[in-house]
Short mmCIF file of C-alpha atoms and ligand atoms in Angstrom, two decimals:
data_model
loop_
_atom_site.label_atom_id
_atom_site.label_comp_id
_atom_site.label_asym_id
_atom_site.label_seq_id
_atom_site.Cartn_x
_atom_site.Cartn_y
_atom_site.Cartn_z
CA UNK A 132 57.86 134.97 34.38
CA UNK A 133 57.62 134.30 37.52
CA UNK A 134 58.12 135.91 41.07
CA UNK A 135 61.37 133.81 41.62
CA UNK A 136 63.56 134.99 38.87
CA UNK A 137 63.32 137.18 35.92
CA UNK A 138 65.30 135.76 32.99
CA UNK A 139 68.09 138.01 31.50
CA UNK A 140 68.77 138.76 27.94
CA UNK A 141 65.90 136.42 27.14
CA UNK A 142 65.50 137.54 23.41
CA UNK A 143 69.12 137.73 22.58
CA UNK A 144 69.73 134.47 23.88
CA UNK A 145 67.30 132.59 21.89
CA UNK A 146 68.10 134.74 18.62
CA UNK A 147 71.82 133.39 19.02
CA UNK A 148 70.80 129.95 20.16
CA UNK A 149 68.00 128.65 18.34
CA UNK A 150 68.86 128.23 14.30
CA UNK A 151 67.02 125.08 13.79
CA UNK A 152 63.46 124.66 15.06
CA UNK A 153 63.65 120.84 15.06
CA UNK A 154 66.85 120.75 16.64
CA UNK A 155 68.06 119.34 20.15
CA UNK A 156 69.12 121.97 22.84
CA UNK A 157 70.74 121.82 26.17
CA UNK A 158 70.02 124.61 29.00
CA UNK A 159 72.78 123.51 31.60
CA UNK A 160 71.15 125.99 33.95
CA UNK A 161 67.42 125.35 34.02
CA UNK A 162 66.71 127.48 37.22
CA UNK A 163 63.24 128.76 36.98
CA UNK A 164 62.70 127.75 33.43
CA UNK A 165 62.55 131.31 31.94
CA UNK A 166 65.21 130.62 29.27
CA UNK A 167 64.11 126.85 28.91
CA UNK A 168 60.49 128.41 28.18
CA UNK A 169 61.85 130.35 25.46
CA UNK A 170 63.72 127.84 23.88
CA UNK A 171 60.70 125.62 23.90
CA UNK A 172 58.53 128.39 22.32
CA UNK A 173 60.91 128.38 19.47
CA UNK A 174 61.17 125.17 18.58
CA UNK A 175 58.74 123.03 16.90
CA UNK A 176 57.06 119.60 17.68
CA UNK A 177 59.96 117.69 16.70
CA UNK A 178 62.45 119.92 18.76
CA UNK A 179 63.78 118.63 22.01
CA UNK A 180 64.88 120.51 25.09
CA UNK A 181 67.33 118.77 27.73
CA UNK A 182 67.80 120.90 30.78
CA UNK A 183 69.67 120.62 34.03
CA UNK A 184 70.24 122.10 37.48
CA UNK A 185 72.17 121.22 39.96
CA UNK A 186 70.19 122.87 42.80
CA UNK A 187 67.25 120.51 43.81
CA UNK A 188 64.43 123.08 44.37
CA UNK A 189 64.95 124.95 40.88
CA UNK A 190 64.97 121.35 39.36
CA UNK A 191 61.85 120.24 41.08
CA UNK A 192 59.73 123.44 40.35
CA UNK A 193 60.69 123.61 36.53
CA UNK A 194 60.29 119.63 36.04
CA UNK A 195 56.69 120.30 37.54
CA UNK A 196 56.30 123.25 35.40
CA UNK A 197 57.07 121.71 32.08
CA UNK A 198 55.68 118.09 33.01
CA UNK A 199 53.01 118.39 30.40
CA UNK A 200 55.60 119.17 27.69
CA UNK A 201 56.88 115.96 25.70
CA UNK A 202 59.55 117.93 24.22
CA UNK A 203 61.32 118.72 27.62
CA UNK A 204 63.52 116.37 29.63
CA UNK A 205 65.16 117.44 33.07
CA UNK A 206 68.07 116.23 35.04
CA UNK A 207 69.20 117.27 38.61
CA UNK A 208 72.90 117.16 37.49
CA UNK A 209 75.97 119.77 37.29
CA UNK A 210 76.19 120.86 33.58
CA UNK A 211 79.73 119.45 33.53
CA UNK A 212 78.05 116.28 33.03
CA UNK A 213 76.62 117.42 29.96
CA UNK A 214 78.34 114.06 28.26
CA UNK A 215 76.77 111.92 30.84
CA UNK A 216 73.34 113.30 30.09
CA UNK A 217 73.88 113.18 26.15
CA UNK A 218 74.68 109.44 26.43
CA UNK A 219 71.69 108.89 28.73
CA UNK A 220 69.34 110.70 26.12
CA UNK A 221 71.19 108.89 23.26
CA UNK A 222 71.90 112.23 21.85
CA UNK A 223 75.17 112.61 19.65
CA UNK A 224 75.35 116.14 19.16
CA UNK A 225 73.38 119.30 20.04
CA UNK A 226 72.18 122.12 18.04
CA UNK A 227 72.53 124.47 20.74
CA UNK A 228 74.21 124.59 24.27
CA UNK A 229 73.23 127.39 26.57
CA UNK A 230 74.10 128.60 30.31
CA UNK A 231 73.17 131.27 32.35
CA UNK A 232 75.79 131.29 35.13
CA UNK A 233 75.32 131.70 38.63
CA UNK A 234 72.53 131.53 41.05
CA UNK A 235 69.11 132.73 40.63
CA UNK A 236 67.44 135.63 42.42
CA UNK A 237 65.30 133.05 44.45
CA UNK A 238 68.45 131.34 45.54
CA UNK A 239 69.90 134.82 46.50
CA UNK A 240 67.05 136.14 48.01
CA UNK A 241 65.38 133.15 49.89
CA UNK A 242 66.79 132.58 53.17
CA UNK A 243 66.29 128.78 53.26
CA UNK A 244 68.64 128.74 50.16
CA UNK A 245 71.51 129.86 52.48
CA UNK A 246 72.76 132.19 49.80
CA UNK A 247 71.89 135.61 51.13
CA UNK A 248 73.92 137.80 53.45
CA UNK A 249 70.95 140.14 54.14
CA UNK A 250 69.17 137.81 56.60
CA UNK A 251 70.36 135.32 59.08
CA UNK A 252 70.75 131.91 57.76
CA UNK A 253 73.09 128.81 57.93
CA UNK A 254 76.16 129.63 56.26
CA UNK A 255 76.44 126.94 53.51
CA UNK A 256 76.68 128.19 49.83
CA UNK A 257 76.49 124.99 48.24
CA UNK A 258 74.32 124.71 45.22
CA UNK A 259 74.30 121.09 45.36
CA UNK A 260 73.72 120.19 49.10
CA UNK A 261 75.40 116.80 48.72
CA UNK A 262 78.96 118.37 48.24
CA UNK A 263 81.44 117.50 51.24
CA UNK A 264 82.42 120.91 52.06
CA UNK A 265 80.26 123.87 52.99
CA UNK A 266 81.31 127.70 53.41
CA UNK A 267 80.95 127.28 57.17
CA UNK A 268 83.53 124.43 56.89
CA UNK A 269 86.08 126.49 55.14
CA UNK A 270 85.70 129.76 57.20
CA UNK A 271 86.14 127.45 60.37
CA UNK A 272 89.10 125.69 59.44
CA UNK A 273 90.99 127.05 56.34
CA UNK A 274 94.35 129.25 57.70
CA UNK A 275 94.10 132.89 57.34
CA UNK A 276 96.58 132.77 54.27
CA UNK A 277 94.04 130.24 52.38
CA UNK A 278 91.15 132.48 53.24
CA UNK A 279 92.71 135.60 52.17
CA UNK A 280 93.84 133.72 48.79
CA UNK A 281 90.22 132.63 48.04
CA UNK A 282 88.89 136.03 48.88
CA UNK A 283 91.22 137.82 46.64
CA UNK A 284 91.16 135.42 43.73
CA UNK A 285 87.51 134.55 43.60
CA UNK A 286 85.99 137.93 45.08
CA UNK A 287 88.74 140.27 43.53
CA UNK A 288 88.57 141.94 47.09
CA UNK A 289 91.55 144.08 47.98
CA UNK A 290 91.12 143.67 51.86
CA UNK A 291 91.26 140.06 51.74
CA UNK A 292 93.96 139.76 54.44
CA UNK A 293 92.32 141.93 56.86
CA UNK A 294 89.14 140.07 56.30
CA UNK A 295 90.87 136.77 56.63
CA UNK A 296 92.35 137.83 59.75
CA UNK A 297 88.93 139.01 61.08
CA UNK A 298 87.61 135.85 60.48
CA UNK A 299 90.16 134.02 62.15
CA UNK A 300 89.66 136.38 65.43
CA UNK A 301 85.97 135.76 65.38
CA UNK A 302 86.17 131.85 65.33
CA UNK A 303 88.64 131.65 68.09
CA UNK A 304 85.52 132.25 70.49
CA UNK A 305 82.74 130.45 68.43
CA UNK A 306 82.47 128.77 65.16
CA UNK A 307 81.25 130.79 62.48
CA UNK A 308 77.97 128.90 61.38
CA UNK A 309 75.45 131.58 60.39
CA UNK A 310 75.50 134.35 57.47
CA UNK A 311 75.49 137.07 60.09
CA UNK A 312 78.39 135.74 61.88
CA UNK A 313 80.56 135.93 58.89
CA UNK A 314 78.88 139.29 58.07
CA UNK A 315 79.82 140.81 61.51
CA UNK A 316 83.48 139.72 60.76
CA UNK A 317 83.46 141.68 57.64
CA UNK A 318 81.84 144.61 59.02
CA UNK A 319 84.32 144.78 61.79
CA UNK A 320 87.07 145.57 59.29
CA UNK A 321 85.29 147.32 56.48
CA UNK A 322 83.86 150.92 56.01
CA UNK A 323 80.18 151.27 55.77
CA UNK A 324 80.74 153.03 52.50
CA UNK A 325 82.05 149.82 50.94
CA UNK A 326 80.15 147.36 52.99
CA UNK A 327 77.64 146.11 50.52
CA UNK A 328 80.19 145.51 47.92
CA UNK A 329 82.55 143.87 50.18
CA UNK A 330 80.07 141.49 51.41
CA UNK A 331 78.96 140.55 47.79
CA UNK A 332 82.63 139.96 46.97
CA UNK A 333 83.55 137.72 49.96
CA UNK A 334 80.42 135.82 49.47
CA UNK A 335 80.86 135.36 45.96
CA UNK A 336 84.37 134.34 46.66
CA UNK A 337 83.31 131.59 48.86
CA UNK A 338 80.43 130.29 46.82
CA UNK A 339 82.67 130.05 43.68
CA UNK A 340 85.38 128.00 45.98
CA UNK A 341 82.55 125.74 47.42
CA UNK A 342 81.12 125.05 44.19
CA UNK A 343 84.08 124.82 42.18
CA UNK A 344 82.62 127.09 39.75
CA UNK A 345 85.34 128.00 37.55
CA UNK A 346 86.88 124.56 36.97
CA UNK A 347 83.42 123.23 36.41
CA UNK A 348 82.52 126.05 33.74
CA UNK A 349 86.04 125.01 32.05
CA UNK A 350 85.28 121.52 31.91
CA UNK A 351 81.54 122.26 30.72
CA UNK A 352 82.71 124.57 27.84
CA UNK A 353 85.31 121.81 26.48
CA UNK A 354 82.45 119.11 26.50
CA UNK A 355 79.80 121.60 24.92
CA UNK A 356 81.89 122.19 22.15
CA UNK A 357 82.82 118.55 21.52
CA UNK A 358 79.12 117.94 21.55
CA UNK A 359 77.94 120.84 19.21
CA UNK A 360 76.78 119.89 15.62
CA UNK A 361 78.37 121.67 12.78
CA UNK A 362 76.66 124.89 12.67
CA UNK A 363 75.24 124.22 16.22
CA UNK A 364 75.76 127.29 18.71
CA UNK A 365 76.92 128.05 22.25
CA UNK A 366 75.60 130.77 24.14
CA UNK A 367 76.84 131.53 27.60
CA UNK A 368 75.53 134.45 30.11
CA UNK A 369 77.99 135.50 32.89
CA UNK A 370 77.73 137.96 35.63
CA UNK A 371 81.21 138.47 36.79
CA UNK A 372 84.72 139.12 35.33
CA UNK A 373 85.99 135.88 36.27
CA UNK A 374 83.52 133.97 34.47
CA UNK A 375 83.25 136.33 31.43
CA UNK A 376 87.33 135.80 31.18
CA UNK A 377 87.13 132.05 31.01
CA UNK A 378 84.30 131.94 28.43
CA UNK A 379 86.11 134.85 26.17
CA UNK A 380 89.45 132.82 26.58
CA UNK A 381 87.76 129.48 25.76
CA UNK A 382 86.18 130.69 22.67
CA UNK A 383 89.22 132.47 21.43
CA UNK A 384 91.29 129.22 21.97
CA UNK A 385 88.67 127.23 20.08
CA UNK A 386 89.08 129.67 17.17
CA UNK A 387 92.83 128.68 16.86
CA UNK A 388 94.04 126.22 14.34
CA UNK A 389 97.55 125.89 15.94
CA UNK A 390 99.11 126.03 19.31
CA UNK A 391 102.62 125.45 18.37
CA UNK A 392 105.51 127.62 20.06
CA UNK A 393 106.41 130.57 17.65
CA UNK A 394 109.58 129.24 16.95
CA UNK A 395 108.51 126.00 15.40
CA UNK A 396 108.96 126.70 11.59
CA UNK A 397 105.95 124.16 10.82
CA UNK A 398 103.02 123.57 12.77
CA UNK A 399 103.33 120.02 14.66
CA UNK A 400 100.15 120.43 16.70
CA UNK A 401 96.73 118.67 15.54
CA UNK A 402 94.85 121.63 17.13
CA UNK A 403 91.68 122.08 15.12
CA UNK A 404 89.70 125.51 14.69
CA UNK A 405 86.34 124.57 16.02
CA UNK A 406 84.34 127.80 16.52
CA UNK A 407 83.72 131.19 14.82
CA UNK A 408 82.93 133.74 17.63
CA UNK A 409 79.38 135.38 16.90
CA UNK A 410 79.72 138.54 19.46
CA UNK A 411 83.15 140.29 18.84
CA UNK A 412 82.08 142.31 21.96
CA UNK A 413 79.79 140.58 24.57
CA UNK A 414 76.11 141.75 24.18
CA UNK A 415 74.80 143.39 27.42
CA UNK A 416 71.24 144.28 28.48
CA UNK A 417 69.68 147.68 27.44
CA UNK A 418 68.94 150.38 29.83
CA UNK A 419 65.29 149.31 29.68
CA UNK A 420 66.00 145.68 30.94
CA UNK A 421 68.36 147.04 33.69
CA UNK A 422 65.74 149.42 34.92
CA UNK A 423 63.27 146.38 35.13
CA UNK A 424 65.92 144.02 36.69
CA UNK A 425 68.92 145.36 38.39
CA UNK A 426 70.41 141.86 38.46
CA UNK A 427 70.75 142.18 34.74
CA UNK A 428 73.20 145.00 34.99
CA UNK A 429 76.18 142.90 35.07
CA UNK A 430 75.28 140.26 32.60
CA UNK A 431 77.43 139.79 29.53
CA UNK A 432 76.41 137.18 26.63
CA UNK A 433 78.93 135.56 24.34
CA UNK A 434 77.84 133.48 21.45
CA UNK A 435 79.91 131.21 19.24
CA UNK A 436 79.09 128.67 16.20
CA UNK A 437 80.71 125.20 15.52
CA UNK A 438 82.53 125.16 12.50
C1 SAM B 650 70.92 132.57 36.86
S1 SAM B 650 70.22 131.01 37.28
C2 SAM B 650 69.41 130.45 35.84
C3 SAM B 650 68.06 131.01 35.70
C4 SAM B 650 67.48 130.52 34.27
N1 SAM B 650 68.07 130.93 33.28
C5 SAM B 650 65.87 131.02 34.44
O1 SAM B 650 65.35 131.82 33.42
O2 SAM B 650 65.08 130.91 35.28
C6 SAM B 650 71.58 129.74 37.38
C7 SAM B 650 71.18 128.44 37.72
O3 SAM B 650 72.04 127.63 37.13
C8 SAM B 650 72.27 126.47 38.42
N2 SAM B 650 73.69 126.15 38.17
C9 SAM B 650 74.84 127.10 38.55
N3 SAM B 650 76.02 126.23 38.37
C10 SAM B 650 75.42 125.07 37.80
C11 SAM B 650 76.10 123.94 37.46
N4 SAM B 650 77.34 123.79 37.38
N5 SAM B 650 75.31 122.95 37.04
C12 SAM B 650 74.02 122.80 36.93
N6 SAM B 650 73.34 124.00 37.54
C13 SAM B 650 73.87 124.86 37.71
C14 SAM B 650 71.92 127.18 39.59
O4 SAM B 650 71.33 126.57 40.52
C15 SAM B 650 70.67 128.46 39.03
O5 SAM B 650 69.47 127.76 39.04
#
């Protein structure tokens, strides 16, 4: 595709997503446009692609890449604003809604994006740089308990308390402002054998917290189903168990036609069954894809259809 990011589960994504070649599609995670390009390749001249990315650089890159395609429209919005975008575009319903969650390889590898712990860079982790709180604000002002909770809940890291204490000890002498300074605090209490996994987990935890990723995802899923046409499809790729659980549970909730307590003799809720799940088990990349792109290894794709 390009050197910035290799799209994951590309054929599988469009196979599930695009069922109407003249349809209107939403890509909530434009990135470097790999999936958007595949959608554009599948739709005809009457089809429309509306895509957004909260990251300014990714948005600008892709907007330029597709500037000559009249079927494509781009936004630098959070995907949870899908309802606002649909109003601006006067779109009542989408034929397909797609998201490829997380961050791109470019964001992870490029020091100026501030996501990598591999090189020294400002400790930030905001995808949207206009957000009020960065990772540095958190590690320098939150209590040990608050930090441990974030690292445990969002990083699923068992040594969260030890790491939180080490962060507090480090910041006594000097504010933690760089990725390498946070890395040192983690290194001080982590065996080299587990260091790389632990670093990933702690940085993931802070990133999820800073960007409010899980709540944003929940809000997006609800709005996306509201905005799906009958027979329209929703396709989500996630990269860690917290996100995948949210997608799986949300899809399951949308398959229920009653959420009354079991002891009610008759249904009193007005819950509507809105989705049919198309992927009983999540679709995962083949070995050949993982061999070519190691970032694909944790990907899980789930798809559902609006009833
Ligand atoms: C895995 S990359 C997507 C790559 C893309 N599918 C491609 O082929 O190039 C995820 C992208 O989603 C963006 N992103 C993450 N959360 C977002 C959100 N809540 N709203 C909008 N964009 C988001 C990130 O900035 C990143 O560019």
